[in-house]
mmCIF file of C-alpha atoms in Angstrom:
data_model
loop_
_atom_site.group_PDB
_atom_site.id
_atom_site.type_symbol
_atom_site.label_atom_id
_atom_site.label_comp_id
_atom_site.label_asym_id
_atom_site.label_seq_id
_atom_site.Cartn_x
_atom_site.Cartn_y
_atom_site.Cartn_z
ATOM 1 C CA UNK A 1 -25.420 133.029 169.390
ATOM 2 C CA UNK A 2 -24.938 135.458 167.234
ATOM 3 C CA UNK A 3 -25.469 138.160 169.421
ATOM 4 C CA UNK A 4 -22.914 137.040 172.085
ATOM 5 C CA UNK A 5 -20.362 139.538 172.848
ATOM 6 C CA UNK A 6 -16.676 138.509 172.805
ATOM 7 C CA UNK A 7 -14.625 138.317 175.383
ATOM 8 C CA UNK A 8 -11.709 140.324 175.131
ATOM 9 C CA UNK A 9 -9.009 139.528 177.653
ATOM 10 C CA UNK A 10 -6.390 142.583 178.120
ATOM 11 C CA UNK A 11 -3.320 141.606 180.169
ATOM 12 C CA UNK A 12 -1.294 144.618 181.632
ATOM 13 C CA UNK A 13 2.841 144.275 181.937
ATOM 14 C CA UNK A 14 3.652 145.578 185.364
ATOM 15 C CA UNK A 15 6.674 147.807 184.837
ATOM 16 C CA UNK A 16 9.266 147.185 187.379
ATOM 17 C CA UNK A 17 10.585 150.422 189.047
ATOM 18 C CA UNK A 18 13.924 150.799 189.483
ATOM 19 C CA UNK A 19 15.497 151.635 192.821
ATOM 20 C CA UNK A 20 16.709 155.095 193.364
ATOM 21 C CA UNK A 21 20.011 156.085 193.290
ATOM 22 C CA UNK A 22 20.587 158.644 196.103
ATOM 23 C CA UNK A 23 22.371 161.681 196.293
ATOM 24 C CA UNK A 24 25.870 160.161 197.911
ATOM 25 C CA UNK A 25 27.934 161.910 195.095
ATOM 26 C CA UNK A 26 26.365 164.892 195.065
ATOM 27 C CA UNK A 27 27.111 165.267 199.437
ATOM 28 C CA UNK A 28 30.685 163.485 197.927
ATOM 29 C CA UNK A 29 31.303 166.871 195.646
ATOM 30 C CA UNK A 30 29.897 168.780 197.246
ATOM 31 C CA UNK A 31 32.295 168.328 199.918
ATOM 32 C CA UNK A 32 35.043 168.085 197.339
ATOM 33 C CA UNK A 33 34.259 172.173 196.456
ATOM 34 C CA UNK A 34 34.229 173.001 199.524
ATOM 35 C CA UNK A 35 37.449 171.443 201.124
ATOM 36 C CA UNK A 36 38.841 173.089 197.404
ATOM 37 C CA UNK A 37 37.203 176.676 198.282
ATOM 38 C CA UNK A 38 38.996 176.563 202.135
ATOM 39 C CA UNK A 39 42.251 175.837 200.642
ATOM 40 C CA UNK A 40 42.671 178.732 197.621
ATOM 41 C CA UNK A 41 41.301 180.784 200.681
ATOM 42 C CA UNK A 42 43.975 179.544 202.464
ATOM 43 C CA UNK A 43 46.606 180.117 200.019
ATOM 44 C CA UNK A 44 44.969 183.892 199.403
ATOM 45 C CA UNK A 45 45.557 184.483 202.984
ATOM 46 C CA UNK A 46 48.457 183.718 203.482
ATOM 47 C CA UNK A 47 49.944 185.942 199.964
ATOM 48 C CA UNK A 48 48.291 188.209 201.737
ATOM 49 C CA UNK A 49 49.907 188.141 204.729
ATOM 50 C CA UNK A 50 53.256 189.713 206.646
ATOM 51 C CA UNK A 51 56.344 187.581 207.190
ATOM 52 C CA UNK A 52 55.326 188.347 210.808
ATOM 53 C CA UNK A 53 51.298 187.082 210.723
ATOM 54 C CA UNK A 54 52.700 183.601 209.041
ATOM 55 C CA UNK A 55 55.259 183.024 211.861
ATOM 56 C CA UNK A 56 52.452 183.305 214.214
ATOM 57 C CA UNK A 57 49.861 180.803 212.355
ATOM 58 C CA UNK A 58 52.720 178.107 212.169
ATOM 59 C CA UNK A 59 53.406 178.748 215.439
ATOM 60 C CA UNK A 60 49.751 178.273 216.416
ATOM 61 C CA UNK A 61 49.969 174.916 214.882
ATOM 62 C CA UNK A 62 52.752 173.809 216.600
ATOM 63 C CA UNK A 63 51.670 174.805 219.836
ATOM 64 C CA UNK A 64 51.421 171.810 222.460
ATOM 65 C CA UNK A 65 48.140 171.393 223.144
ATOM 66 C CA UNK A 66 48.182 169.977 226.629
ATOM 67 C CA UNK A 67 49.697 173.429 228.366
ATOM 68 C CA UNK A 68 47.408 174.888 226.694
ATOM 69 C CA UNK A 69 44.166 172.980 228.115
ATOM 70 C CA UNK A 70 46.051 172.759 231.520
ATOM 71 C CA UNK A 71 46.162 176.436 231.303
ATOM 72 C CA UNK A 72 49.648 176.676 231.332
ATOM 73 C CA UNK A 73 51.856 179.017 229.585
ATOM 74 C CA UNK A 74 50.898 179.806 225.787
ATOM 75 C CA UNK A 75 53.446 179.874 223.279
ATOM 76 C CA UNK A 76 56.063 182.083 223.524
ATOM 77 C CA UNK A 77 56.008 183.417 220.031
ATOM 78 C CA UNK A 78 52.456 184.521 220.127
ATOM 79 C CA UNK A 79 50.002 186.470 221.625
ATOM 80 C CA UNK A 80 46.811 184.475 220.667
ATOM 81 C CA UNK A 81 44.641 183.414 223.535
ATOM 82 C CA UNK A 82 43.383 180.947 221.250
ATOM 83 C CA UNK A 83 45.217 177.088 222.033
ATOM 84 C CA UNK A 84 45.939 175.201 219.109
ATOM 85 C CA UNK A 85 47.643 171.585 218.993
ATOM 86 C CA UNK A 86 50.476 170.052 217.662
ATOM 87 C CA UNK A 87 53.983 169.109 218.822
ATOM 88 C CA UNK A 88 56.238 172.500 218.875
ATOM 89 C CA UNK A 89 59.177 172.048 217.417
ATOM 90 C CA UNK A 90 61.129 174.682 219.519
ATOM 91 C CA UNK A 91 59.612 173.689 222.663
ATOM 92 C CA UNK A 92 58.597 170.266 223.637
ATOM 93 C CA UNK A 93 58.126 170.766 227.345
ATOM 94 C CA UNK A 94 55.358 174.273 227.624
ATOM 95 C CA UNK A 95 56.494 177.459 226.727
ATOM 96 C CA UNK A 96 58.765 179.386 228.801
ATOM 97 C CA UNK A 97 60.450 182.134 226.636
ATOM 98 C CA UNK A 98 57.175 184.273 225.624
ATOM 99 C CA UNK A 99 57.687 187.148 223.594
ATOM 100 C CA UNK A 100 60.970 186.239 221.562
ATOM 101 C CA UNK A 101 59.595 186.328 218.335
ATOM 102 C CA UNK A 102 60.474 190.181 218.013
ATOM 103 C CA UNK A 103 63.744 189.566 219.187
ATOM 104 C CA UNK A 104 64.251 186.711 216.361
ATOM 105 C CA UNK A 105 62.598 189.225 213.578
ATOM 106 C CA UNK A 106 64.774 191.743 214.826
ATOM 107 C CA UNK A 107 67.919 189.499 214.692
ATOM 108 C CA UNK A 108 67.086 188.143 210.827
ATOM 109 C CA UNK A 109 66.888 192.044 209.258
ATOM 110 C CA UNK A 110 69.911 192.198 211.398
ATOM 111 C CA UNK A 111 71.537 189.628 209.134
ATOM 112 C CA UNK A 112 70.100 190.748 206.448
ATOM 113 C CA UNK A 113 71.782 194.085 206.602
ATOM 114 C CA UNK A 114 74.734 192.941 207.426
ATOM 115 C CA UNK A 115 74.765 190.635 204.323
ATOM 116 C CA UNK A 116 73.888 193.655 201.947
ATOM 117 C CA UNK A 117 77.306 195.096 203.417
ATOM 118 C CA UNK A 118 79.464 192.169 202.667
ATOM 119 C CA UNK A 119 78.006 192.462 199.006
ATOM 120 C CA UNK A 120 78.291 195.566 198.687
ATOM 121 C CA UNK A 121 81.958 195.374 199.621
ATOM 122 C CA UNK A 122 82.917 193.072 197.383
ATOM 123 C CA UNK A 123 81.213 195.442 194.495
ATOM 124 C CA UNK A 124 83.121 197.978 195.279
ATOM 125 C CA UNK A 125 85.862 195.709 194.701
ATOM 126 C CA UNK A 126 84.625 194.453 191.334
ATOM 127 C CA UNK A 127 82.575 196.860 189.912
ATOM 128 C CA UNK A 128 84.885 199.790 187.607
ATOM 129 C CA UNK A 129 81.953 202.272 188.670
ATOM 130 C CA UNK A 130 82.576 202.040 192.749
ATOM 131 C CA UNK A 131 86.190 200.734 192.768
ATOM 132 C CA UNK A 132 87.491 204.490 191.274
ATOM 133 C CA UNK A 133 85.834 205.620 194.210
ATOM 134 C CA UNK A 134 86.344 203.170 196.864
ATOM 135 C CA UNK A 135 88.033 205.949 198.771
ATOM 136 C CA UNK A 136 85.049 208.036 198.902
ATOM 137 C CA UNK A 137 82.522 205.619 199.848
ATOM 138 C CA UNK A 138 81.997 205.004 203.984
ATOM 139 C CA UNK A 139 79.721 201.843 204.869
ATOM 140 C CA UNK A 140 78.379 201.179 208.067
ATOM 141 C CA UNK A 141 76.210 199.098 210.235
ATOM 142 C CA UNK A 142 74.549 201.209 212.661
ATOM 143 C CA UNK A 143 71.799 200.665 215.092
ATOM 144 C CA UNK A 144 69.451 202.725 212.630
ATOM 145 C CA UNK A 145 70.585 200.577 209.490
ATOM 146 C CA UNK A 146 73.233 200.449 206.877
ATOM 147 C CA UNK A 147 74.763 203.765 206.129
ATOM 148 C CA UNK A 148 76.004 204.446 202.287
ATOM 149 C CA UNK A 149 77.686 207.835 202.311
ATOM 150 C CA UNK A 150 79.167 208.931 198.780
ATOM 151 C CA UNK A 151 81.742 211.950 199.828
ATOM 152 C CA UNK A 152 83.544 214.299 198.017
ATOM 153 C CA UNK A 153 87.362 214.645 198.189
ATOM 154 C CA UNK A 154 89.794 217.526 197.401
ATOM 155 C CA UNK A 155 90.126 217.424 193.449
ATOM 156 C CA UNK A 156 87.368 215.141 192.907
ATOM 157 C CA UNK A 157 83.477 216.716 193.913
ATOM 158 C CA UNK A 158 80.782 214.330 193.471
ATOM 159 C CA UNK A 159 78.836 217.450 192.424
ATOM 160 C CA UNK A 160 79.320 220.517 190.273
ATOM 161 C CA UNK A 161 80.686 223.422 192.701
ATOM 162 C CA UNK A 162 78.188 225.078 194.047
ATOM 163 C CA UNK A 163 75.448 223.206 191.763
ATOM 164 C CA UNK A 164 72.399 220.289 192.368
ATOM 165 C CA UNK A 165 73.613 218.892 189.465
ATOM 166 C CA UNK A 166 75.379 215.241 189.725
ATOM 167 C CA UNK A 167 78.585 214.752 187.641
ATOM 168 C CA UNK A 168 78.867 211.269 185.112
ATOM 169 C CA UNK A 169 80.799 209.387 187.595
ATOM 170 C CA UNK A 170 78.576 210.375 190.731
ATOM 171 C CA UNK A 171 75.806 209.135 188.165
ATOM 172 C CA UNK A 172 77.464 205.644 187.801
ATOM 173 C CA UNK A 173 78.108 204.821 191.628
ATOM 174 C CA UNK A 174 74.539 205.917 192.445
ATOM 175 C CA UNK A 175 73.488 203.362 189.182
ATOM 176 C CA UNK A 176 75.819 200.603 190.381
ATOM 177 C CA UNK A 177 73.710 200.675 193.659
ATOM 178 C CA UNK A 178 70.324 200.419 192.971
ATOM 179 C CA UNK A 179 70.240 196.264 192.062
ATOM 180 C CA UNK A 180 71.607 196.065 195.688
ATOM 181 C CA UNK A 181 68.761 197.897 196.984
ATOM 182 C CA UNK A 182 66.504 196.420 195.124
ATOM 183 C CA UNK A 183 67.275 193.183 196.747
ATOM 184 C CA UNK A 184 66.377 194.938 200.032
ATOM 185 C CA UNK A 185 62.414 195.564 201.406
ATOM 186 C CA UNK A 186 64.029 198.314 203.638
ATOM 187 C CA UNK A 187 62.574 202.160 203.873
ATOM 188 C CA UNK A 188 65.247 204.570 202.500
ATOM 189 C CA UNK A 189 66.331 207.996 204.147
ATOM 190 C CA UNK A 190 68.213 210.044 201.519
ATOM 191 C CA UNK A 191 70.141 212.793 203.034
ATOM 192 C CA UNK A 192 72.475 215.975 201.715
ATOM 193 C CA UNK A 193 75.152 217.635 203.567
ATOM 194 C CA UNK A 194 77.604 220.133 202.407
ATOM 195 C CA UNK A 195 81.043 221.446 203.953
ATOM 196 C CA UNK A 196 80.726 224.848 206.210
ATOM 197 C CA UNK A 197 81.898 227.006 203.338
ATOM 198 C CA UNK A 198 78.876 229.886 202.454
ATOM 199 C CA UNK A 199 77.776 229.496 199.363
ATOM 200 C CA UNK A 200 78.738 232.103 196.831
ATOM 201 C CA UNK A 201 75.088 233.752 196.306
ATOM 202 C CA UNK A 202 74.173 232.999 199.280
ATOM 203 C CA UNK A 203 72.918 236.689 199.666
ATOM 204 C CA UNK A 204 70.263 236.116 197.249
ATOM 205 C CA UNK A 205 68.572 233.578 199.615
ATOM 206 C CA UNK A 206 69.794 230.437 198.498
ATOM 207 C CA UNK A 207 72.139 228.685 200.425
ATOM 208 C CA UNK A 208 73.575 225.494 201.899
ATOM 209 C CA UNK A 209 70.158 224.483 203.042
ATOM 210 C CA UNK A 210 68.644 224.838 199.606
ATOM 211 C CA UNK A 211 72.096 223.053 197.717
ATOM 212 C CA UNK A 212 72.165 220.129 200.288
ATOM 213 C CA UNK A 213 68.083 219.098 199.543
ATOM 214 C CA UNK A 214 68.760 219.928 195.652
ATOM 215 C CA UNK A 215 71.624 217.454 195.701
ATOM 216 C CA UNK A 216 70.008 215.161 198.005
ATOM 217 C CA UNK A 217 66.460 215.118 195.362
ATOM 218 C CA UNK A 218 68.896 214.974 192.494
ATOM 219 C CA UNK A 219 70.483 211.884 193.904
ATOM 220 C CA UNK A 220 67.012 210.520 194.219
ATOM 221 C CA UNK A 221 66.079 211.116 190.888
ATOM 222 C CA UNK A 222 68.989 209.039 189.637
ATOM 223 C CA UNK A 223 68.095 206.049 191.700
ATOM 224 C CA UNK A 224 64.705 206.099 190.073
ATOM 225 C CA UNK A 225 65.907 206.360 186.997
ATOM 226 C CA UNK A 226 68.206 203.498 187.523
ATOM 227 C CA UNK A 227 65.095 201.615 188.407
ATOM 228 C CA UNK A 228 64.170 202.032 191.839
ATOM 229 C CA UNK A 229 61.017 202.558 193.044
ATOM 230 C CA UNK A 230 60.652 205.921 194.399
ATOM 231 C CA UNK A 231 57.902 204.564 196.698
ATOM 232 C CA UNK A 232 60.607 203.345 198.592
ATOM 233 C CA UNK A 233 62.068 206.944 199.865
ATOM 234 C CA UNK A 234 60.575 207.680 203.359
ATOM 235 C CA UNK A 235 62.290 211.048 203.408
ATOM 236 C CA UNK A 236 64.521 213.510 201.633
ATOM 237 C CA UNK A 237 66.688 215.873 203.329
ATOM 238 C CA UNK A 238 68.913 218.680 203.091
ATOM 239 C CA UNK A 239 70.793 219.165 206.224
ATOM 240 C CA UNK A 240 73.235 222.079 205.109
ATOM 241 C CA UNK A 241 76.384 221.264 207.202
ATOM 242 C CA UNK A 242 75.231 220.659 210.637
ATOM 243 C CA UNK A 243 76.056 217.323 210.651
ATOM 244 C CA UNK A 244 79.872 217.130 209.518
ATOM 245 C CA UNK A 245 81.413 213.747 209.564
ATOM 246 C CA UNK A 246 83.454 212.976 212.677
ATOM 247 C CA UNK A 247 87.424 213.680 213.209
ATOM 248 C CA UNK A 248 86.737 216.163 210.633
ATOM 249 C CA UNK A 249 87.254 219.997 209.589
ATOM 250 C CA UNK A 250 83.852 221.552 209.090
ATOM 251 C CA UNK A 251 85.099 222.783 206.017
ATOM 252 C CA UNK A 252 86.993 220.085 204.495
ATOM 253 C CA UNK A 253 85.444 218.497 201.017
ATOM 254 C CA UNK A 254 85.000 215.098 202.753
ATOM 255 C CA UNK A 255 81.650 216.669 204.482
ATOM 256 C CA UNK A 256 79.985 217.724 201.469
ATOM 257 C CA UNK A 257 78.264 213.902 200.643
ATOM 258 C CA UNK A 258 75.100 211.996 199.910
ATOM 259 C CA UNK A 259 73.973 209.525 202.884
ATOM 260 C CA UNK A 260 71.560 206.323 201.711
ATOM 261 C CA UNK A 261 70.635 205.135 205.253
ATOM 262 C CA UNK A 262 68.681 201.919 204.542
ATOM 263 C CA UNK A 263 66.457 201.958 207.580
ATOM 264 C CA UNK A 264 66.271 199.608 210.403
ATOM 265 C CA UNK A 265 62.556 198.812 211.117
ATOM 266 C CA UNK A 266 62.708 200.682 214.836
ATOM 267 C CA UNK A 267 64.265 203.724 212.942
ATOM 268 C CA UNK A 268 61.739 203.835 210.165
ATOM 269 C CA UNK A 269 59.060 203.411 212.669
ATOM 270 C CA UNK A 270 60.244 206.223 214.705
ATOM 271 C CA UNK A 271 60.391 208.557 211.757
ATOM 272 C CA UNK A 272 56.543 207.821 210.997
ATOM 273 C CA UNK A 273 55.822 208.397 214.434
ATOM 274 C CA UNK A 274 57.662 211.835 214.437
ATOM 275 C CA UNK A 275 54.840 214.044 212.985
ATOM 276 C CA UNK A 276 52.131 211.813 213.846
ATOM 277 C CA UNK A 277 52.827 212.434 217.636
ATOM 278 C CA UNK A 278 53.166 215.816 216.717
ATOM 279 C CA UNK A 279 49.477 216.316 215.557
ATOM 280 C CA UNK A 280 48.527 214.104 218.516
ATOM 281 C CA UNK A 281 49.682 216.714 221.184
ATOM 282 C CA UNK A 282 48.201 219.320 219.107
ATOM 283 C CA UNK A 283 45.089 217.455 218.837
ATOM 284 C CA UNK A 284 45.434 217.278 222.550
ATOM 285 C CA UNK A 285 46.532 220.573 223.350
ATOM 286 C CA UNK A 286 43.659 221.530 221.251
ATOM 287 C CA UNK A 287 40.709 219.597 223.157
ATOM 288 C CA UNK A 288 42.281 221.485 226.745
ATOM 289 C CA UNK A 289 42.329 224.736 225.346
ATOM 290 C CA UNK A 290 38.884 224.580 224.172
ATOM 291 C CA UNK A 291 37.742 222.930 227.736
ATOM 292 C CA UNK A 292 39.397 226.146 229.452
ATOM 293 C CA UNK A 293 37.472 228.216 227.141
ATOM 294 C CA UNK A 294 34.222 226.761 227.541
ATOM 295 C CA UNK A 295 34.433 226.345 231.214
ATOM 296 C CA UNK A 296 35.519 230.172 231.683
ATOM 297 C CA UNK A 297 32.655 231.101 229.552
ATOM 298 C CA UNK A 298 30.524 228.986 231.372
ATOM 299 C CA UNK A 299 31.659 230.235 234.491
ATOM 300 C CA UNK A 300 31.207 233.969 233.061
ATOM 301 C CA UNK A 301 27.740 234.436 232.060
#
């Protein structure tokens, strides 16, 4: 009995495993970061984008959508051949007046001129700098933009005779201008005329083409220095006195004068398309002239 072996009973615990928990949250967050990723892009797009390129996304939005699938006529303020859905708030029954949207850009820079005239009138009023001068100052709303012309009178030159150089008070109405036209995203022409009188050294090779563009850059630099950005000058120009003021003697004081046109957008797009159709034709004239040449050789050996 001795010799008997124990018995040695070993009882094993199952562990219980525990169900798994799935991945729901992480699809959940996942779809969180994304939705949150679309919308800064969003947001970035549309900082980035024109006044112009927004009025055509809201407008895609508020397109009907049953013209659109009927093909019927697309929205009138865009071009997109995309449909998009929505109730339009301009137009509940289809879209009839296509195209308008340039016309209603058009209209608002319209306003927006005319606006920076009715302030600036009232400066002139109130401000000690333009009021002295109220006389010499001409505003006007032209098709091309608002016209600022600063002109001389008998006794009282905005510019030293016969000199670029500015005197104080021309300094101070060109200063008293600048917040205005800071308030405005409009291109700038800058222009210089002078009266028909020759200048006195004229012999020497300087004359009223040279003063005009001296006092027209002058005037420039005083804008920048009043704190406008000089990014904002699509041109600078001396004219001489080939463009005298209407009603007028060529030679009276009132021509010699500083014109700030702030540009319409059809003007300022029509000076950057002056010299670029320019090259264009030359490009063109270019290609024809070498044809001619290689077909005569061609034809010649």
């Amino acid at each position: 009995m001795k010799n008997v072996t124990p018995v040695i009973i070993s009882r094993k615990r199952k562990k219980k495993k525990h169900a798994h928990h799935g991945g729901t949250w992480k699809i959940a967050y996942a779809d969180f970061m994304t939705a949150m990723m679309a919308f800064f892009l969003v947001m970035w797009l549309l900082s980035q984008s024109t006044d112009m390129e927004r009025e055509l996304i809201a407008d895609y939005f508020r397109m009907p959508l049953k013209p659109s699938m009927a093909n019927g006529d697309k929205t009138s303020l865009s071009d997109s051949v995309i449909p998009g859905g929505g109730d339009d708030i301009l137009k509940r029954q289809g879209e009839v007046f296509k195209g308008q949207i340039a016309s209603i850009d058009k209209h608002k820079r319209f306003e927006s001129l005319k606006q920076a005239k009715e302030k600036l009138q009232k400066m002139i009023e109130t401000d000690p700098r333009l009021n002295n001068f109220k006389s010499n100052i001409l505003l006007n709303l032209t098709n091309d933009g608002l016209l600022i012309q600063i002109t001389d009178s008998q006794n009282r030159p905005m510019f030293r005779v016969g000199s670029e150089q500015p005197e104080s008070y021309m300094n101070g109405i060109l200063q008293a201008l600048v917040p205005l036209l800071q308030e405005l995203p409009n291109a700038l022409s800058l222009t210089g005329h002078t009266d028909s009188l020759p200048y006195a050294s004229g012999d020497g090779g300087y004359s009223n083409w040279e003063l005009s563009a001296g006092r027209a850059n002058a005037a420039r630099r005083v804008l920048v220095r009043g704190g406008l950005n000089d990014e904002r000058f699509l041109r600078v120009i001396g004219t001489a006195s080939r463009m005298p003021l209407e009603n007028t003697s060529p030679d009276s004081a009132v021509n010699s004068r500083i014109s700030i046109l702030v540009l319409s957008r059809s003007k300022e797009q029509e000076i950057r398309l002056e010299d670029t159709q320019a090259q264009r034709a030359d490009s063109v004239l270019s290609d024809i002239n070498l044809q001619n040449v290689q077909g005569y050789t061609d034809g010649h050996e």
